[in-house]
Amino acid sequence: MRLALRQLLLGSLRRQLMLGMALVVLLTMLLLMWDLALRQHSEVKIRQTEQAITMAESIALSSSVWVASRDLSGLQEIVGSAAAFPDIRYVIVLDRRGQILAHSDSARRGKYLNDLPEEPKTLTLQDTNSLLDLASPVMLDARHLGWVRIGIGRTQFNTQVERMLQSGLWYLASSIVLIGLFASVTGLYFTRRLHAISKVADAVQAGDTGQRVDIKGSDEAARLAQEFNAMLDTLQQREQELVQSRDALRIAATAFESNDVMFVCDADWRILQVNSAFHRVTGYLPEEAIGKAPRDLMGSGIQTQEFYEVMNESIHTHGSWQGEVWDRRKNGETYPAWTTITAVRSESGEVTHYVANLSDFSARKAAENEIKTLVYFDSLTMLPNRRMLMGRLETAMQVALSTGHLGALLFVDLDDFKTLNDTLGHHQGDILLQQVANRLQSCVREADTVARLGGDEFVVMLEGLSKDVAEASTQAEAVAGKVMQALNQPYDLGMLTRSSTPSIGITVFGKQQESLDEPLKRADLAMYQAKAAGRNTSRLFDPKTQAAVTLRADLEAALRTALEEEQFVLYLQPQISEDVRVTGAEALIRWQHPTRGLVMPGEFIAVAEDCGMIVPIGNWVLNTACKQLALWASQPAFAHMTIAVNVSAKQFHQHDFVEQVLDALSRHGAHASGLKIEITESMLIANVDDVIVRMEELQHHGVGFAMDDFGTGYSSLTYLKRLPLDVLKIDQSFVRDVLVDSNDAAIANMIVALANSMGLSVIAEGVETVEQMQHLARHGCHAYQGYLFSKPVPAERFEASLADFLKPLQQTATLTHLKQLDD
């Protein structure tokens, strides 16, 4: 049975053709139907879902006022109208708690649903082949009042899918019938012509090579017959050549053992025969090459006459020669070829032929050059990279030392390139870097070097400058000016035009022996000096800059050591209320350096901000303050006091800042109500909503908040009324001249009035005189902090000095009492 089926299907080319075409069409149509069904299914489903969402949001919008007023009859009318649409299973309006206010089935009013979304946004709750269930929030003036929930059946959707499948099956059946008819006719015509070729092939196999296929036309079968006849002609010719020429067999055996380009020349260096690779490599057809001398045909002109004389002498003396020859292809392209030439001698020893073997190794040469490019050049700009620059710099420094002519390095860095790259995309950034590379090369001499170190950093190396340092510096600055002018021109980035400015650091080298890294370090430092000067400028290296950088690096290292070895000390400055009480203190950090003594925060906080140390230092202050609060909790005289901790923007915006604060309180056993976190207005610039969320979460646990330095930064009453603050602090810059500067006095008074109107406490910082305190008290400020009471002191001294802190207030109270008696 299996054999009979196989014979039925495969015994005839015509049947195979018909079966194959039918299968191809069947599979193709099935795939098309499947893809179309999936697309239509998805599109119909998406369209129905979008219509449902639009209806739900429309009902939610129209019912917002009715929900707000709890007008159930109005809501029921809206629900009844919506339920009349086709395929609507149910329409429900609920309040935020899930109570049904209106339902297409009025009997279900008053009941509750508890499977509503947590967030007020339109969401799909159920999406099956039979039902689409979604909910949309009812909003009024940004307030979430309730939900609209709609259930829509999929009846129409399923009907459309069934119709589509029926149409697809009809088209499939029609296509199979048509392709079967086409395959039958085509197969009959094609197999008849193949049979003619098969008949001649059988005759040739039987030994009769004189027959030829007689098929007219220009189709594939006719061309196949012609090629078959040509093959038979060639076969007869080769048989005759093999019989007639024993020398030809010997030459062929020698010449064509290799798969490389090979050709055979006679004793006069005329090409007799070439192999199949000859045309592929050289571009010449055999008829173009035969009869010509190899040197005339393929000579590149690179080798001299002496080269060929040495080659001929080696061939005649040793019988062969091999070496690298630069040849030329038919298209004029030159290429390196490893060439072996062997002399073929007759029985008498005379040279009768030459056999040449050529191996085209231009690909290997290209690979070597590519490797060299990857190692020594930047792949984006094709400028020398750091490796090549360092090699050239080493040579240039040696030449400068021997000749006395100085060199210079220009370290070029693009200003704000990262922002441009992130905004426009890396592709546009790459185009800009390539244009920068071209402009830099146009600004220097051919003997100078332009290199890319990576990113947006370029280095220009100038050689052969003046022997005088000042004059060489002037020459380098002139080139820097030229570079500045070139790089300040707009950049054409296809559809966009953008500007980019450079900062350039300049240094001269070659005056004394030094390591390779030194000139680059100096140029880099000078570049950062240009950045600090406002960017889009150049700076010549200043030795003082290096000293400052070294000092800063030492300070960064010392800060890390200070944190590891616990060299920081917590100081406290008292906060005094008008009713003669110490209500708390502000925590301030000091650095007890082992050799420099007590270091004030102004000397190291900015550096800590820049190098990322501010976060661990801030955590140290937070934990130390919580530890102090826990100690005070056991002492009646201090149990009521609070400690205010300044928090930097970087520390506050740490993703786990809330957890850090709560962990510090828990670890040391401190009460959250004793901790006051002081924030600054600069924190609000980045993400005020995030700030508010974190503040509210900590406030929920009892932590208080004060706005430090209010009025000196990004003041916004819109944000201020949203912030969960407890205290506003008047900055000392306003308090200092509150008695002599009417503007400062007005600002201080305004802050006090604003705090009182918003129900916030207010503390004045930097109070140094009784008169300042009295002025502030008259305008409603009743809490103070400053040198009038005490400078910041260590915790143990703070505890022993409570009475001293209160003396200014006690004296003021006495004076006020005496004045009242006199009156």
PDB file of N, CA, C and O in Angstrom, residues 681-727:
ATOM      1  N   GLU A 681      14.538  75.092  50.515  1.00  0.00           N
ATOM      2  CA  GLU A 681      13.670  75.291  49.354  1.00  0.00           C
ATOM      3  C   GLU A 681      14.253  74.679  48.088  1.00  0.00           C
ATOM      4  O   GLU A 681      13.524  74.380  47.146  1.00  0.00           O
ATOM      5  N   SER A 682      15.565  74.480  48.033  1.00  0.00           N
ATOM      6  CA  SER A 682      16.187  73.902  46.839  1.00  0.00           C
ATOM      7  C   SER A 682      15.706  72.475  46.589  1.00  0.00           C
ATOM      8  O   SER A 682      15.748  71.996  45.462  1.00  0.00           O
ATOM      9  N   MET A 683      15.247  71.789  47.631  1.00  0.00           N
ATOM     10  CA  MET A 683      14.747  70.424  47.448  1.00  0.00           C
ATOM     11  C   MET A 683      13.478  70.387  46.606  1.00  0.00           C
ATOM     12  O   MET A 683      13.155  69.372  45.986  1.00  0.00           O
ATOM     13  N   LEU A 684      12.743  71.492  46.556  1.00  0.00           N
ATOM     14  CA  LEU A 684      11.450  71.505  45.889  1.00  0.00           C
ATOM     15  C   LEU A 684      11.587  71.622  44.386  1.00  0.00           C
ATOM     16  O   LEU A 684      10.632  71.385  43.645  1.00  0.00           O
ATOM     17  N   ILE A 685      12.767  72.007  43.907  1.00  0.00           N
ATOM     18  CA  ILE A 685      12.939  72.232  42.468  1.00  0.00           C
ATOM     19  C   ILE A 685      12.821  70.923  41.721  1.00  0.00           C
ATOM     20  O   ILE A 685      12.237  70.841  40.647  1.00  0.00           O
ATOM     21  N   ALA A 686      13.400  69.845  42.257  1.00  0.00           N
ATOM     22  CA  ALA A 686      13.471  68.569  41.526  1.00  0.00           C
ATOM     23  C   ALA A 686      12.101  67.910  41.405  1.00  0.00           C
ATOM     24  O   ALA A 686      11.623  67.689  40.309  1.00  0.00           O
ATOM     25  N   ASN A 687      11.437  67.633  42.549  1.00  0.00           N
ATOM     26  CA  ASN A 687      10.161  66.909  42.489  1.00  0.00           C
ATOM     27  C   ASN A 687       9.393  67.188  43.776  1.00  0.00           C
ATOM     28  O   ASN A 687       9.524  66.466  44.763  1.00  0.00           O
ATOM     29  N   VAL A 688       8.583  68.220  43.739  1.00  0.00           N
ATOM     30  CA  VAL A 688       7.891  68.626  44.952  1.00  0.00           C
ATOM     31  C   VAL A 688       6.896  67.568  45.410  1.00  0.00           C
ATOM     32  O   VAL A 688       6.694  67.368  46.615  1.00  0.00           O
ATOM     33  N   ASP A 689       6.268  66.856  44.457  1.00  0.00           N
ATOM     34  CA  ASP A 689       5.296  65.829  44.851  1.00  0.00           C
ATOM     35  C   ASP A 689       5.991  64.704  45.622  1.00  0.00           C
ATOM     36  O   ASP A 689       5.442  64.188  46.608  1.00  0.00           O
ATOM     37  N   ASP A 690       7.171  64.314  45.176  1.00  0.00           N
ATOM     38  CA  ASP A 690       7.922  63.270  45.871  1.00  0.00           C
ATOM     39  C   ASP A 690       8.314  63.741  47.271  1.00  0.00           C
ATOM     40  O   ASP A 690       8.275  62.975  48.233  1.00  0.00           O
ATOM     41  N   VAL A 691       8.708  65.014  47.388  1.00  0.00           N
ATOM     42  CA  VAL A 691       9.079  65.577  48.694  1.00  0.00           C
ATOM     43  C   VAL A 691       7.883  65.516  49.643  1.00  0.00           C
ATOM     44  O   VAL A 691       8.004  65.115  50.808  1.00  0.00           O
ATOM     45  N   ILE A 692       6.717  65.891  49.140  1.00  0.00           N
ATOM     46  CA  ILE A 692       5.516  65.922  49.990  1.00  0.00           C
ATOM     47  C   ILE A 692       5.158  64.518  50.458  1.00  0.00           C
ATOM     48  O   ILE A 692       4.824  64.296  51.634  1.00  0.00           O
ATOM     49  N   VAL A 693       5.240  63.538  49.565  1.00  0.00           N
ATOM     50  CA  VAL A 693       4.913  62.152  49.932  1.00  0.00           C
ATOM     51  C   VAL A 693       5.827  61.679  51.057  1.00  0.00           C
ATOM     52  O   VAL A 693       5.370  61.074  52.045  1.00  0.00           O
ATOM     53  N   ARG A 694       7.123  61.947  50.942  1.00  0.00           N
ATOM     54  CA  ARG A 694       8.063  61.491  51.978  1.00  0.00           C
ATOM     55  C   ARG A 694       7.831  62.222  53.297  1.00  0.00           C
ATOM     56  O   ARG A 694       7.899  61.624  54.369  1.00  0.00           O
ATOM     57  N   MET A 695       7.563  63.529  53.203  1.00  0.00           N
ATOM     58  CA  MET A 695       7.302  64.290  54.421  1.00  0.00           C
ATOM     59  C   MET A 695       6.053  63.772  55.135  1.00  0.00           C
ATOM     60  O   MET A 695       6.044  63.608  56.366  1.00  0.00           O
ATOM     61  N   GLU A 696       4.995  63.522  54.382  1.00  0.00           N
ATOM     62  CA  GLU A 696       3.755  63.045  54.998  1.00  0.00           C
ATOM     63  C   GLU A 696       3.938  61.675  55.639  1.00  0.00           C
ATOM     64  O   GLU A 696       3.375  61.395  56.707  1.00  0.00           O
ATOM     65  N   GLU A 697       4.742  60.814  55.001  1.00  0.00           N
ATOM     66  CA  GLU A 697       4.962  59.485  55.567  1.00  0.00           C
ATOM     67  C   GLU A 697       5.720  59.585  56.889  1.00  0.00           C
ATOM     68  O   GLU A 697       5.364  58.908  57.872  1.00  0.00           O
ATOM     69  N   LEU A 698       6.742  60.432  56.936  1.00  0.00           N
ATOM     70  CA  LEU A 698       7.495  60.595  58.186  1.00  0.00           C
ATOM     71  C   LEU A 698       6.654  61.326  59.228  1.00  0.00           C
ATOM     72  O   LEU A 698       6.721  61.013  60.428  1.00  0.00           O
ATOM     73  N   GLN A 699       5.876  62.317  58.798  1.00  0.00           N
ATOM     74  CA  GLN A 699       5.023  63.040  59.735  1.00  0.00           C
ATOM     75  C   GLN A 699       3.980  62.108  60.358  1.00  0.00           C
ATOM     76  O   GLN A 699       3.605  62.270  61.528  1.00  0.00           O
ATOM     77  N   HIS A 700       3.533  61.134  59.589  1.00  0.00           N
ATOM     78  CA  HIS A 700       2.587  60.141  60.096  1.00  0.00           C
ATOM     79  C   HIS A 700       3.187  59.374  61.273  1.00  0.00           C
ATOM     80  O   HIS A 700       2.455  58.953  62.182  1.00  0.00           O
ATOM     81  N   HIS A 701       4.521  59.203  61.282  1.00  0.00           N
ATOM     82  CA  HIS A 701       5.193  58.517  62.386  1.00  0.00           C
ATOM     83  C   HIS A 701       5.593  59.467  63.511  1.00  0.00           C
ATOM     84  O   HIS A 701       6.179  59.008  64.503  1.00  0.00           O
ATOM     85  N   GLY A 702       5.310  60.790  63.348  1.00  0.00           N
ATOM     86  CA  GLY A 702       5.582  61.733  64.420  1.00  0.00           C
ATOM     87  C   GLY A 702       6.744  62.667  64.178  1.00  0.00           C
ATOM     88  O   GLY A 702       7.018  63.550  64.996  1.00  0.00           O
ATOM     89  N   VAL A 703       7.475  62.517  63.083  1.00  0.00           N
ATOM     90  CA  VAL A 703       8.622  63.379  62.790  1.00  0.00           C
ATOM     91  C   VAL A 703       8.118  64.736  62.326  1.00  0.00           C
ATOM     92  O   VAL A 703       7.184  64.828  61.521  1.00  0.00           O
ATOM     93  N   GLY A 704       8.748  65.819  62.848  1.00  0.00           N
ATOM     94  CA  GLY A 704       8.383  67.169  62.455  1.00  0.00           C
ATOM     95  C   GLY A 704       9.292  67.707  61.377  1.00  0.00           C
ATOM     96  O   GLY A 704      10.395  67.201  61.146  1.00  0.00           O
ATOM     97  N   PHE A 705       8.839  68.813  60.718  1.00  0.00           N
ATOM     98  CA  PHE A 705       9.619  69.398  59.630  1.00  0.00           C
ATOM     99  C   PHE A 705       9.683  70.913  59.780  1.00  0.00           C
ATOM    100  O   PHE A 705       8.695  71.561  60.152  1.00  0.00           O
ATOM    101  N   ALA A 706      10.878  71.452  59.482  1.00  0.00           N
ATOM    102  CA  ALA A 706      11.080  72.892  59.484  1.00  0.00           C
ATOM    103  C   ALA A 706      11.659  73.298  58.141  1.00  0.00           C
ATOM    104  O   ALA A 706      12.478  72.587  57.571  1.00  0.00           O
ATOM    105  N   MET A 707      11.213  74.472  57.645  1.00  0.00           N
ATOM    106  CA  MET A 707      11.772  75.021  56.418  1.00  0.00           C
ATOM    107  C   MET A 707      12.912  75.949  56.802  1.00  0.00           C
ATOM    108  O   MET A 707      12.706  77.005  57.382  1.00  0.00           O
ATOM    109  N   ASP A 708      14.143  75.528  56.469  1.00  0.00           N
ATOM    110  CA  ASP A 708      15.334  76.286  56.838  1.00  0.00           C
ATOM    111  C   ASP A 708      15.603  77.357  55.781  1.00  0.00           C
ATOM    112  O   ASP A 708      15.327  77.165  54.593  1.00  0.00           O
ATOM    113  N   ASP A 709      16.189  78.475  56.211  1.00  0.00           N
ATOM    114  CA  ASP A 709      16.594  79.565  55.312  1.00  0.00           C
ATOM    115  C   ASP A 709      15.434  80.034  54.453  1.00  0.00           C
ATOM    116  O   ASP A 709      15.590  80.324  53.260  1.00  0.00           O
ATOM    117  N   PHE A 710      14.226  80.109  55.019  1.00  0.00           N
ATOM    118  CA  PHE A 710      13.058  80.472  54.217  1.00  0.00           C
ATOM    119  C   PHE A 710      13.220  81.881  53.665  1.00  0.00           C
ATOM    120  O   PHE A 710      13.630  82.815  54.361  1.00  0.00           O
ATOM    121  N   GLY A 711      12.891  82.034  52.379  1.00  0.00           N
ATOM    122  CA  GLY A 711      12.959  83.328  51.734  1.00  0.00           C
ATOM    123  C   GLY A 711      14.227  83.574  50.960  1.00  0.00           C
ATOM    124  O   GLY A 711      14.342  84.569  50.242  1.00  0.00           O
ATOM    125  N   THR A 712      15.210  82.661  51.061  1.00  0.00           N
ATOM    126  CA  THR A 712      16.495  82.882  50.373  1.00  0.00           C
ATOM    127  C   THR A 712      16.600  82.090  49.092  1.00  0.00           C
ATOM    128  O   THR A 712      17.575  82.222  48.354  1.00  0.00           O
ATOM    129  N   GLY A 713      15.655  81.192  48.849  1.00  0.00           N
ATOM    130  CA  GLY A 713      15.784  80.328  47.676  1.00  0.00           C
ATOM    131  C   GLY A 713      14.540  80.340  46.825  1.00  0.00           C
ATOM    132  O   GLY A 713      13.997  81.396  46.490  1.00  0.00           O
ATOM    133  N   TYR A 714      14.064  79.133  46.506  1.00  0.00           N
ATOM    134  CA  TYR A 714      12.958  78.956  45.562  1.00  0.00           C
ATOM    135  C   TYR A 714      11.633  79.105  46.304  1.00  0.00           C
ATOM    136  O   TYR A 714      10.907  78.154  46.518  1.00  0.00           O
ATOM    137  N   SER A 715      11.329  80.323  46.732  1.00  0.00           N
ATOM    138  CA  SER A 715      10.132  80.560  47.524  1.00  0.00           C
ATOM    139  C   SER A 715       8.890  80.488  46.645  1.00  0.00           C
ATOM    140  O   SER A 715       8.811  81.137  45.617  1.00  0.00           O
ATOM    141  N   SER A 716       7.937  79.693  47.060  1.00  0.00           N
ATOM    142  CA  SER A 716       6.672  79.572  46.328  1.00  0.00           C
ATOM    143  C   SER A 716       5.576  79.292  47.328  1.00  0.00           C
ATOM    144  O   SER A 716       5.592  78.276  48.002  1.00  0.00           O
ATOM    145  N   LEU A 717       4.624  80.231  47.444  1.00  0.00           N
ATOM    146  CA  LEU A 717       3.527  80.040  48.384  1.00  0.00           C
ATOM    147  C   LEU A 717       2.645  78.865  47.966  1.00  0.00           C
ATOM    148  O   LEU A 717       2.046  78.197  48.805  1.00  0.00           O
ATOM    149  N   THR A 718       2.602  78.588  46.640  1.00  0.00           N
ATOM    150  CA  THR A 718       1.815  77.439  46.167  1.00  0.00           C
ATOM    151  C   THR A 718       2.339  76.150  46.767  1.00  0.00           C
ATOM    152  O   THR A 718       1.585  75.287  47.226  1.00  0.00           O
ATOM    153  N   TYR A 719       3.657  75.999  46.763  1.00  0.00           N
ATOM    154  CA  TYR A 719       4.259  74.800  47.342  1.00  0.00           C
ATOM    155  C   TYR A 719       4.220  74.836  48.864  1.00  0.00           C
ATOM    156  O   TYR A 719       4.017  73.820  49.517  1.00  0.00           O
ATOM    157  N   LEU A 720       4.400  76.032  49.409  1.00  0.00           N
ATOM    158  CA  LEU A 720       4.463  76.151  50.867  1.00  0.00           C
ATOM    159  C   LEU A 720       3.170  75.686  51.523  1.00  0.00           C
ATOM    160  O   LEU A 720       3.193  74.990  52.538  1.00  0.00           O
ATOM    161  N   LYS A 721       2.035  76.021  50.943  1.00  0.00           N
ATOM    162  CA  LYS A 721       0.765  75.634  51.567  1.00  0.00           C
ATOM    163  C   LYS A 721       0.505  74.132  51.443  1.00  0.00           C
ATOM    164  O   LYS A 721      -0.309  73.585  52.166  1.00  0.00           O
ATOM    165  N   ARG A 722       1.208  73.463  50.479  1.00  0.00           N
ATOM    166  CA  ARG A 722       1.032  72.015  50.316  1.00  0.00           C
ATOM    167  C   ARG A 722       1.960  71.220  51.224  1.00  0.00           C
ATOM    168  O   ARG A 722       1.693  70.047  51.506  1.00  0.00           O
ATOM    169  N   LEU A 723       3.051  71.847  51.673  1.00  0.00           N
ATOM    170  CA  LEU A 723       4.046  71.111  52.457  1.00  0.00           C
ATOM    171  C   LEU A 723       3.552  70.905  53.889  1.00  0.00           C
ATOM    172  O   LEU A 723       3.069  71.842  54.524  1.00  0.00           O
ATOM    173  N   PRO A 724       3.717  69.703  54.434  1.00  0.00           N
ATOM    174  CA  PRO A 724       3.314  69.444  55.828  1.00  0.00           C
ATOM    175  C   PRO A 724       4.389  69.937  56.804  1.00  0.00           C
ATOM    176  O   PRO A 724       5.063  69.152  57.452  1.00  0.00           O
ATOM    177  N   LEU A 725       4.524  71.261  56.934  1.00  0.00           N
ATOM    178  CA  LEU A 725       5.563  71.861  57.769  1.00  0.00           C
ATOM    179  C   LEU A 725       5.037  72.124  59.173  1.00  0.00           C
ATOM    180  O   LEU A 725       3.831  72.245  59.403  1.00  0.00           O
ATOM    181  N   ASP A 726       5.993  72.235  60.104  1.00  0.00           N
ATOM    182  CA  ASP A 726       5.669  72.632  61.472  1.00  0.00           C
ATOM    183  C   ASP A 726       6.267  73.993  61.805  1.00  0.00           C
ATOM    184  O   ASP A 726       5.704  74.737  62.606  1.00  0.00           O
ATOM    185  N   VAL A 727       7.435  74.306  61.211  1.00  0.00           N
ATOM    186  CA  VAL A 727       8.195  75.488  61.601  1.00  0.00           C
ATOM    187  C   VAL A 727       8.754  76.167  60.355  1.00  0.00           C
ATOM    188  O   VAL A 727       9.190  75.503  59.409  1.00  0.00           O
TER     189      VAL A 727
END
